[in-house]
JSON list of C-alpha atoms in Angstrom, two decimals:
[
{"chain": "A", "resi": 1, "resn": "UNK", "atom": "CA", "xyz": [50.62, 92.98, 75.03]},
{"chain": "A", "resi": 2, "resn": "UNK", "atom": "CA", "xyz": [53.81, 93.61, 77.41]},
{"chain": "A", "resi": 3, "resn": "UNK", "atom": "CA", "xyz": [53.01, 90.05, 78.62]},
{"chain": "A", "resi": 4, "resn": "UNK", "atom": "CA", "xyz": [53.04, 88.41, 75.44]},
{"chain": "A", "resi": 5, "resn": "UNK", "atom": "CA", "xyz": [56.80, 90.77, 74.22]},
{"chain": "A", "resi": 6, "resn": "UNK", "atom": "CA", "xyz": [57.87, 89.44, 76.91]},
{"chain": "A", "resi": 7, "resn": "UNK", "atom": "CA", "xyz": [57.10, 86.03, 76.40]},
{"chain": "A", "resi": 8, "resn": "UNK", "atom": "CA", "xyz": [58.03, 85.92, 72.88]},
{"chain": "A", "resi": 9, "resn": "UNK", "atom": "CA", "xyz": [61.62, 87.52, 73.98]},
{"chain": "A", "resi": 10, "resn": "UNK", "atom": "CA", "xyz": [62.44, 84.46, 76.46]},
{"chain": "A", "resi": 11, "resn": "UNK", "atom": "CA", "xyz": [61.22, 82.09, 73.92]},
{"chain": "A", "resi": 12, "resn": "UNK", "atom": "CA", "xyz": [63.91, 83.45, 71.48]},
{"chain": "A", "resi": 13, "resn": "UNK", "atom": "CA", "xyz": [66.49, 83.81, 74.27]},
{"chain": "A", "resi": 14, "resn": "UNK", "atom": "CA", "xyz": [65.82, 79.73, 74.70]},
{"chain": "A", "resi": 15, "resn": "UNK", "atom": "CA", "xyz": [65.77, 78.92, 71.34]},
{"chain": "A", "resi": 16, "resn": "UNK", "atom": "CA", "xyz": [68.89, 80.59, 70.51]},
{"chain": "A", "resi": 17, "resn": "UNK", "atom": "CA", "xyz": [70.94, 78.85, 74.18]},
{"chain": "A", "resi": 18, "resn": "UNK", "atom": "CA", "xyz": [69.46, 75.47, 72.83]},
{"chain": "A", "resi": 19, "resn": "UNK", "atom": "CA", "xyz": [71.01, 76.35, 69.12]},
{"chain": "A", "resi": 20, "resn": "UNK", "atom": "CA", "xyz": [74.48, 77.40, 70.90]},
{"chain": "A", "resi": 21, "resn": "UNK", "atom": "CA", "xyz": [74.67, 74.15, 72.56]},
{"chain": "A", "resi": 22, "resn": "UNK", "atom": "CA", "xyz": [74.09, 72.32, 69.81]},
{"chain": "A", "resi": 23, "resn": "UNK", "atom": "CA", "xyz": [76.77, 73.57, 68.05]},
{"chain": "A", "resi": 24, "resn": "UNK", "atom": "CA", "xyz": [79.28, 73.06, 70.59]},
{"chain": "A", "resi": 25, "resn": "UNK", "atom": "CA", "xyz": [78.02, 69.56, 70.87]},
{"chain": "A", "resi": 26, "resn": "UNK", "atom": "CA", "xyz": [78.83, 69.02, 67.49]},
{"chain": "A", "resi": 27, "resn": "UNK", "atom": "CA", "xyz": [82.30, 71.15, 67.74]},
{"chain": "A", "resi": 28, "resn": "UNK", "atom": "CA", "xyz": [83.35, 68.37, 70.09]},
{"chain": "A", "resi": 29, "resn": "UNK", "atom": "CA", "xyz": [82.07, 64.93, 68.65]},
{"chain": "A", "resi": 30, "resn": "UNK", "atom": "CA", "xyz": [83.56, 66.12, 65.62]},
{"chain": "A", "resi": 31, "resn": "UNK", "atom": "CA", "xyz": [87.32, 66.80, 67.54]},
{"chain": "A", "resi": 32, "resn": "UNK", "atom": "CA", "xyz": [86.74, 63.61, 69.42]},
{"chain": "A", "resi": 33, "resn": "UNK", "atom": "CA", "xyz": [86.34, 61.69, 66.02]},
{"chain": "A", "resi": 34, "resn": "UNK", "atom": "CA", "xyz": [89.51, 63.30, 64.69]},
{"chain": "A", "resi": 35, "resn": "UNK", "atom": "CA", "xyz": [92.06, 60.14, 64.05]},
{"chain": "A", "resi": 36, "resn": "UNK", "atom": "CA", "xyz": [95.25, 60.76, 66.78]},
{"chain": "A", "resi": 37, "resn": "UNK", "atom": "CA", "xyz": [97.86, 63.02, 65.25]},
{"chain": "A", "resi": 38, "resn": "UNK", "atom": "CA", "xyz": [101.60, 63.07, 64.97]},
{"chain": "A", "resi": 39, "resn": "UNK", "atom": "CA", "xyz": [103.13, 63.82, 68.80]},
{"chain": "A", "resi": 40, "resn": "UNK", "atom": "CA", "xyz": [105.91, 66.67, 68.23]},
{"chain": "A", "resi": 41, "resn": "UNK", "atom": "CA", "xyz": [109.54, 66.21, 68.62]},
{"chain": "A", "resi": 42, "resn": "UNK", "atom": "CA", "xyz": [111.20, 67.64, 71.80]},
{"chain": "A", "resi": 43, "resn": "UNK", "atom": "CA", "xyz": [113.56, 70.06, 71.12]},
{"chain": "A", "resi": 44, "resn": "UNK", "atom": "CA", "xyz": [116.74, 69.52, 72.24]},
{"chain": "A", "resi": 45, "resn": "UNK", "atom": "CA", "xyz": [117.91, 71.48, 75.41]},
{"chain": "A", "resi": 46, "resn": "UNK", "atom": "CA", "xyz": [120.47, 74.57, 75.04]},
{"chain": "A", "resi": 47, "resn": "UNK", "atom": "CA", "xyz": [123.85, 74.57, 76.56]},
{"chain": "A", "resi": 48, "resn": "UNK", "atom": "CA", "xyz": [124.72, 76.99, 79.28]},
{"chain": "A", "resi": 49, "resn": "UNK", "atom": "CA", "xyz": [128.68, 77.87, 78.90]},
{"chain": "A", "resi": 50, "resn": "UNK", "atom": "CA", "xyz": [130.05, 77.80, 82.07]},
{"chain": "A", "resi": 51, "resn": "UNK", "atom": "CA", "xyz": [130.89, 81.09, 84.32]},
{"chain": "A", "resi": 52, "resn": "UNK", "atom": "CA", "xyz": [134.48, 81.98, 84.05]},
{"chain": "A", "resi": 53, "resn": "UNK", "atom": "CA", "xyz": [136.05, 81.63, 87.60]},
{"chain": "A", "resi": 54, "resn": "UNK", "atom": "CA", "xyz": [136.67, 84.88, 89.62]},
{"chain": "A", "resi": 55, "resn": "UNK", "atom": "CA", "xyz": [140.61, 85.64, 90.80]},
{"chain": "A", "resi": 56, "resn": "UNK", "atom": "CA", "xyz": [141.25, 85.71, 94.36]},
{"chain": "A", "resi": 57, "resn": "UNK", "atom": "CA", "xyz": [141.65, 89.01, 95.70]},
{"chain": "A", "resi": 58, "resn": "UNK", "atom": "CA", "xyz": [145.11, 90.17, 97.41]},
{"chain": "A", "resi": 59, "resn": "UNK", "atom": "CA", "xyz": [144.74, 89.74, 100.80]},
{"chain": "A", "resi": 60, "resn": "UNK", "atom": "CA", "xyz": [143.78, 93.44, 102.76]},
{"chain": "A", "resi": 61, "resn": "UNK", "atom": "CA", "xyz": [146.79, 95.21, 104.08]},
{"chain": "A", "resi": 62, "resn": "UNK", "atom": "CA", "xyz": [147.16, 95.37, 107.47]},
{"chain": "A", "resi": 63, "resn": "UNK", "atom": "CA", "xyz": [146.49, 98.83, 108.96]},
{"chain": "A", "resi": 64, "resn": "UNK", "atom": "CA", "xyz": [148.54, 100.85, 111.43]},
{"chain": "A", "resi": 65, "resn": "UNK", "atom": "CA", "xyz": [146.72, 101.00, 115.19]},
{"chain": "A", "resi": 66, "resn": "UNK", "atom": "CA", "xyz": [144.34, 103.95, 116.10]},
{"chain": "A", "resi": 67, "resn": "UNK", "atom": "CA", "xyz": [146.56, 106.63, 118.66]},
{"chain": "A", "resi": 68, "resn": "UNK", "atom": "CA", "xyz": [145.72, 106.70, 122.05]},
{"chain": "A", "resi": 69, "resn": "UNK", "atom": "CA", "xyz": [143.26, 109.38, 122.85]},
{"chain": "A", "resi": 70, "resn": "UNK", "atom": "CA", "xyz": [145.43, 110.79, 125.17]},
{"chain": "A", "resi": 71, "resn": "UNK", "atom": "CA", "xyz": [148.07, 111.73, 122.10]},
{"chain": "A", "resi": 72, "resn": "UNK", "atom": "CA", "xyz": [145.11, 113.49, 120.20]},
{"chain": "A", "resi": 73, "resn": "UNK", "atom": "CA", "xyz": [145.46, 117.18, 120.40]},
{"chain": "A", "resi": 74, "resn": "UNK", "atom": "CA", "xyz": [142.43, 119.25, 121.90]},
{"chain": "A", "resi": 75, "resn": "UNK", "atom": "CA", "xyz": [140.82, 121.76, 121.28]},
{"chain": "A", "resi": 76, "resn": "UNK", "atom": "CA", "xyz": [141.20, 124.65, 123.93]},
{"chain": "A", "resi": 77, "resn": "UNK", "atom": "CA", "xyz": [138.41, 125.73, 126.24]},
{"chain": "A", "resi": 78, "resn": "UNK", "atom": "CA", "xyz": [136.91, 129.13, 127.38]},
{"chain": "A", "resi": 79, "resn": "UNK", "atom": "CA", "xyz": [134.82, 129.66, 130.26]},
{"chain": "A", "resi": 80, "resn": "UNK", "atom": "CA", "xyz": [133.52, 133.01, 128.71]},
{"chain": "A", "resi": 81, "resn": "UNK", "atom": "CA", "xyz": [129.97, 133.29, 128.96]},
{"chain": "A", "resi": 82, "resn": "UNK", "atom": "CA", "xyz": [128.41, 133.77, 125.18]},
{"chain": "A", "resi": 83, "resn": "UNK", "atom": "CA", "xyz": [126.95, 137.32, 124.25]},
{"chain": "A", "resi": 84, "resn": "UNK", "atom": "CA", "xyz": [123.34, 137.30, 125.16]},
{"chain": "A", "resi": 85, "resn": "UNK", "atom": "CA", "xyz": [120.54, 138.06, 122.29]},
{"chain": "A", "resi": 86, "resn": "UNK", "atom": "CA", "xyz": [118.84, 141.82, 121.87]},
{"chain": "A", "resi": 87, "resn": "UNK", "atom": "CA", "xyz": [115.52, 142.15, 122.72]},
{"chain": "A", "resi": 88, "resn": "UNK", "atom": "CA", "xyz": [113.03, 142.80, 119.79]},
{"chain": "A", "resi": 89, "resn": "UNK", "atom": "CA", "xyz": [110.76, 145.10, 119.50]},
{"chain": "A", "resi": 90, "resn": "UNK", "atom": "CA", "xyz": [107.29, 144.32, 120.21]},
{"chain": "A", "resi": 91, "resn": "UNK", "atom": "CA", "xyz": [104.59, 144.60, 118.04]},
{"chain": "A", "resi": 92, "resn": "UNK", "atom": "CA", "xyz": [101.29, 146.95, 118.35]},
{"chain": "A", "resi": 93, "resn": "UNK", "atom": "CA", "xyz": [98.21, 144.92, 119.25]},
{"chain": "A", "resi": 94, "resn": "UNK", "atom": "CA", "xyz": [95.79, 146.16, 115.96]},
{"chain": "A", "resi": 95, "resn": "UNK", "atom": "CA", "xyz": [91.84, 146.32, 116.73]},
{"chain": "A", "resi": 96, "resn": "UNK", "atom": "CA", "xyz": [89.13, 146.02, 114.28]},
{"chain": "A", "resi": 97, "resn": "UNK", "atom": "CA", "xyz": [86.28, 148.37, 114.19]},
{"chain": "A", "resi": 98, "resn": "UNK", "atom": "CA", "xyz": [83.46, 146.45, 115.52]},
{"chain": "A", "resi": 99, "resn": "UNK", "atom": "CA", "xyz": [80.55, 144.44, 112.82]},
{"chain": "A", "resi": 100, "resn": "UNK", "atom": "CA", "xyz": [77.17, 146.69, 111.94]},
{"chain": "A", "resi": 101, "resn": "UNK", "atom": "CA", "xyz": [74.48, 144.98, 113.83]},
{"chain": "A", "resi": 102, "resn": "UNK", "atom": "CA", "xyz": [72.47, 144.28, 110.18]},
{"chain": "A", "resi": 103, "resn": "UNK", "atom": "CA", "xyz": [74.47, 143.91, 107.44]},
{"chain": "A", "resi": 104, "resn": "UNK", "atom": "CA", "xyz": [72.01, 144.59, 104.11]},
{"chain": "A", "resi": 105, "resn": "UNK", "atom": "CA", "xyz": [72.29, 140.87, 102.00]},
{"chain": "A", "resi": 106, "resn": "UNK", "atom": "CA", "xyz": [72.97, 141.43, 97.95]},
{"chain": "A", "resi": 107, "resn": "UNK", "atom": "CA", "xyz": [70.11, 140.79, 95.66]},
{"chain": "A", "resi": 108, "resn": "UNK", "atom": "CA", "xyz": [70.43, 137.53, 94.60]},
{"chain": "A", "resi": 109, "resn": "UNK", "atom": "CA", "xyz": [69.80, 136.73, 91.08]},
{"chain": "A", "resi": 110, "resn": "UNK", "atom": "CA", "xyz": [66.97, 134.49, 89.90]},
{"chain": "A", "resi": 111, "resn": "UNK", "atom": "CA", "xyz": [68.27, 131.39, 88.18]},
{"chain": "A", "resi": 112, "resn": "UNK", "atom": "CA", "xyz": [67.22, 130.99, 84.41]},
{"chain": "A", "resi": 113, "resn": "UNK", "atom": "CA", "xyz": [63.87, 128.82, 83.51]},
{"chain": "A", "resi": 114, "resn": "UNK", "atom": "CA", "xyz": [65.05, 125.59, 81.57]},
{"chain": "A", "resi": 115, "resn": "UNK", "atom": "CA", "xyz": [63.07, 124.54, 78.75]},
{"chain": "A", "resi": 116, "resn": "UNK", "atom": "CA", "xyz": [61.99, 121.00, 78.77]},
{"chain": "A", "resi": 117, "resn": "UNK", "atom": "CA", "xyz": [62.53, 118.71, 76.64]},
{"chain": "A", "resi": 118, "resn": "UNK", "atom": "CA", "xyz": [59.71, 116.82, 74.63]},
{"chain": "A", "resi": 119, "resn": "UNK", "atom": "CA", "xyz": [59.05, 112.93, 75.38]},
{"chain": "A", "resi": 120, "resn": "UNK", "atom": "CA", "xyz": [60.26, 111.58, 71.37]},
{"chain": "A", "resi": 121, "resn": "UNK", "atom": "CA", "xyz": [60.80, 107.94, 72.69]},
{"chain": "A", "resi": 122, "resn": "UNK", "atom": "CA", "xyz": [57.58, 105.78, 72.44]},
{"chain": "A", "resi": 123, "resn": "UNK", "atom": "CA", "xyz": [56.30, 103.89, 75.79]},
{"chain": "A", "resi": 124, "resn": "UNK", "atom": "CA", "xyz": [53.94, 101.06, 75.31]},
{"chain": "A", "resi": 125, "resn": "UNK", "atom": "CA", "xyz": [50.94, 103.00, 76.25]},
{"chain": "A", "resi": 126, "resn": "UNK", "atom": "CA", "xyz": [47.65, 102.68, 74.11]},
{"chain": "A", "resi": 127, "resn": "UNK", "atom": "CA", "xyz": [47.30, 105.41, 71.37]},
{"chain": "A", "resi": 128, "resn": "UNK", "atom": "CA", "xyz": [45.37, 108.43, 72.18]},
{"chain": "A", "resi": 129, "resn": "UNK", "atom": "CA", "xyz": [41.43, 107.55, 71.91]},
{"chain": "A", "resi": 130, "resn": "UNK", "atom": "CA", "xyz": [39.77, 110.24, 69.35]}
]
């Protein structure tokens, strides 16, 4: 029975590619039998208005020359020594109190039973034999 569904569904999956073509067959003889048609006036081509022209620029301004380095004032040095930082405090080292040797696990809890749910869909398997 499964051999012959399956048989019968390729026959209609031919039967319906050999109708398709058919059609499109007949789609084109049809637009190749069309008489020619009227070709389309070209449009005529915009104008671009020209860019207006951009002014010349003044001409930079010459600037003064840099000073000399040696005319630059300076800032004045120290040879003091700079204050040195305070020492901080140290911390206490903090110990833990040491693990128990068996550590008693919590009761897990048992997981729920899930109902199952009934086979409604029909399989191709014979019906029951009474």
């Amino acid at each position: 029975m499964a051999a012959s569904s399956n048989c019968s569904i390729l026959l209609l999956m031919i039967a319906l590619l050999a109708i398709s073509s058919i059609t499109t067959s007949h789609a084109a003889r049809s637009l190749l039998q069309l008489p020619n048609l009227p070709t389309i006036p070209s449009l005529p081509q915009p104008t671009v208005p020209q860019l207006p022209t951009i002014p010349n620029l003044p001409a930079a301004a010459t600037l003064p020359p840099l000073p000399s380095v040696a005319s630059l004032p300076t800032l004045p040095t120290t040879n003091t020594p700079l204050p040195s930082l305070p020492t901080l405090p140290s911390v206490p080292k903090m110990t833990l109190p040491p693990m128990p040797a068996n550590i008693p696990l919590p009761n897990m809890p048992s997981l729920p039973n899930i109902p199952t749910i009934p086979n409604i869909i029909p399989t191709n398997s014979p019906p029951p034999s009474n």
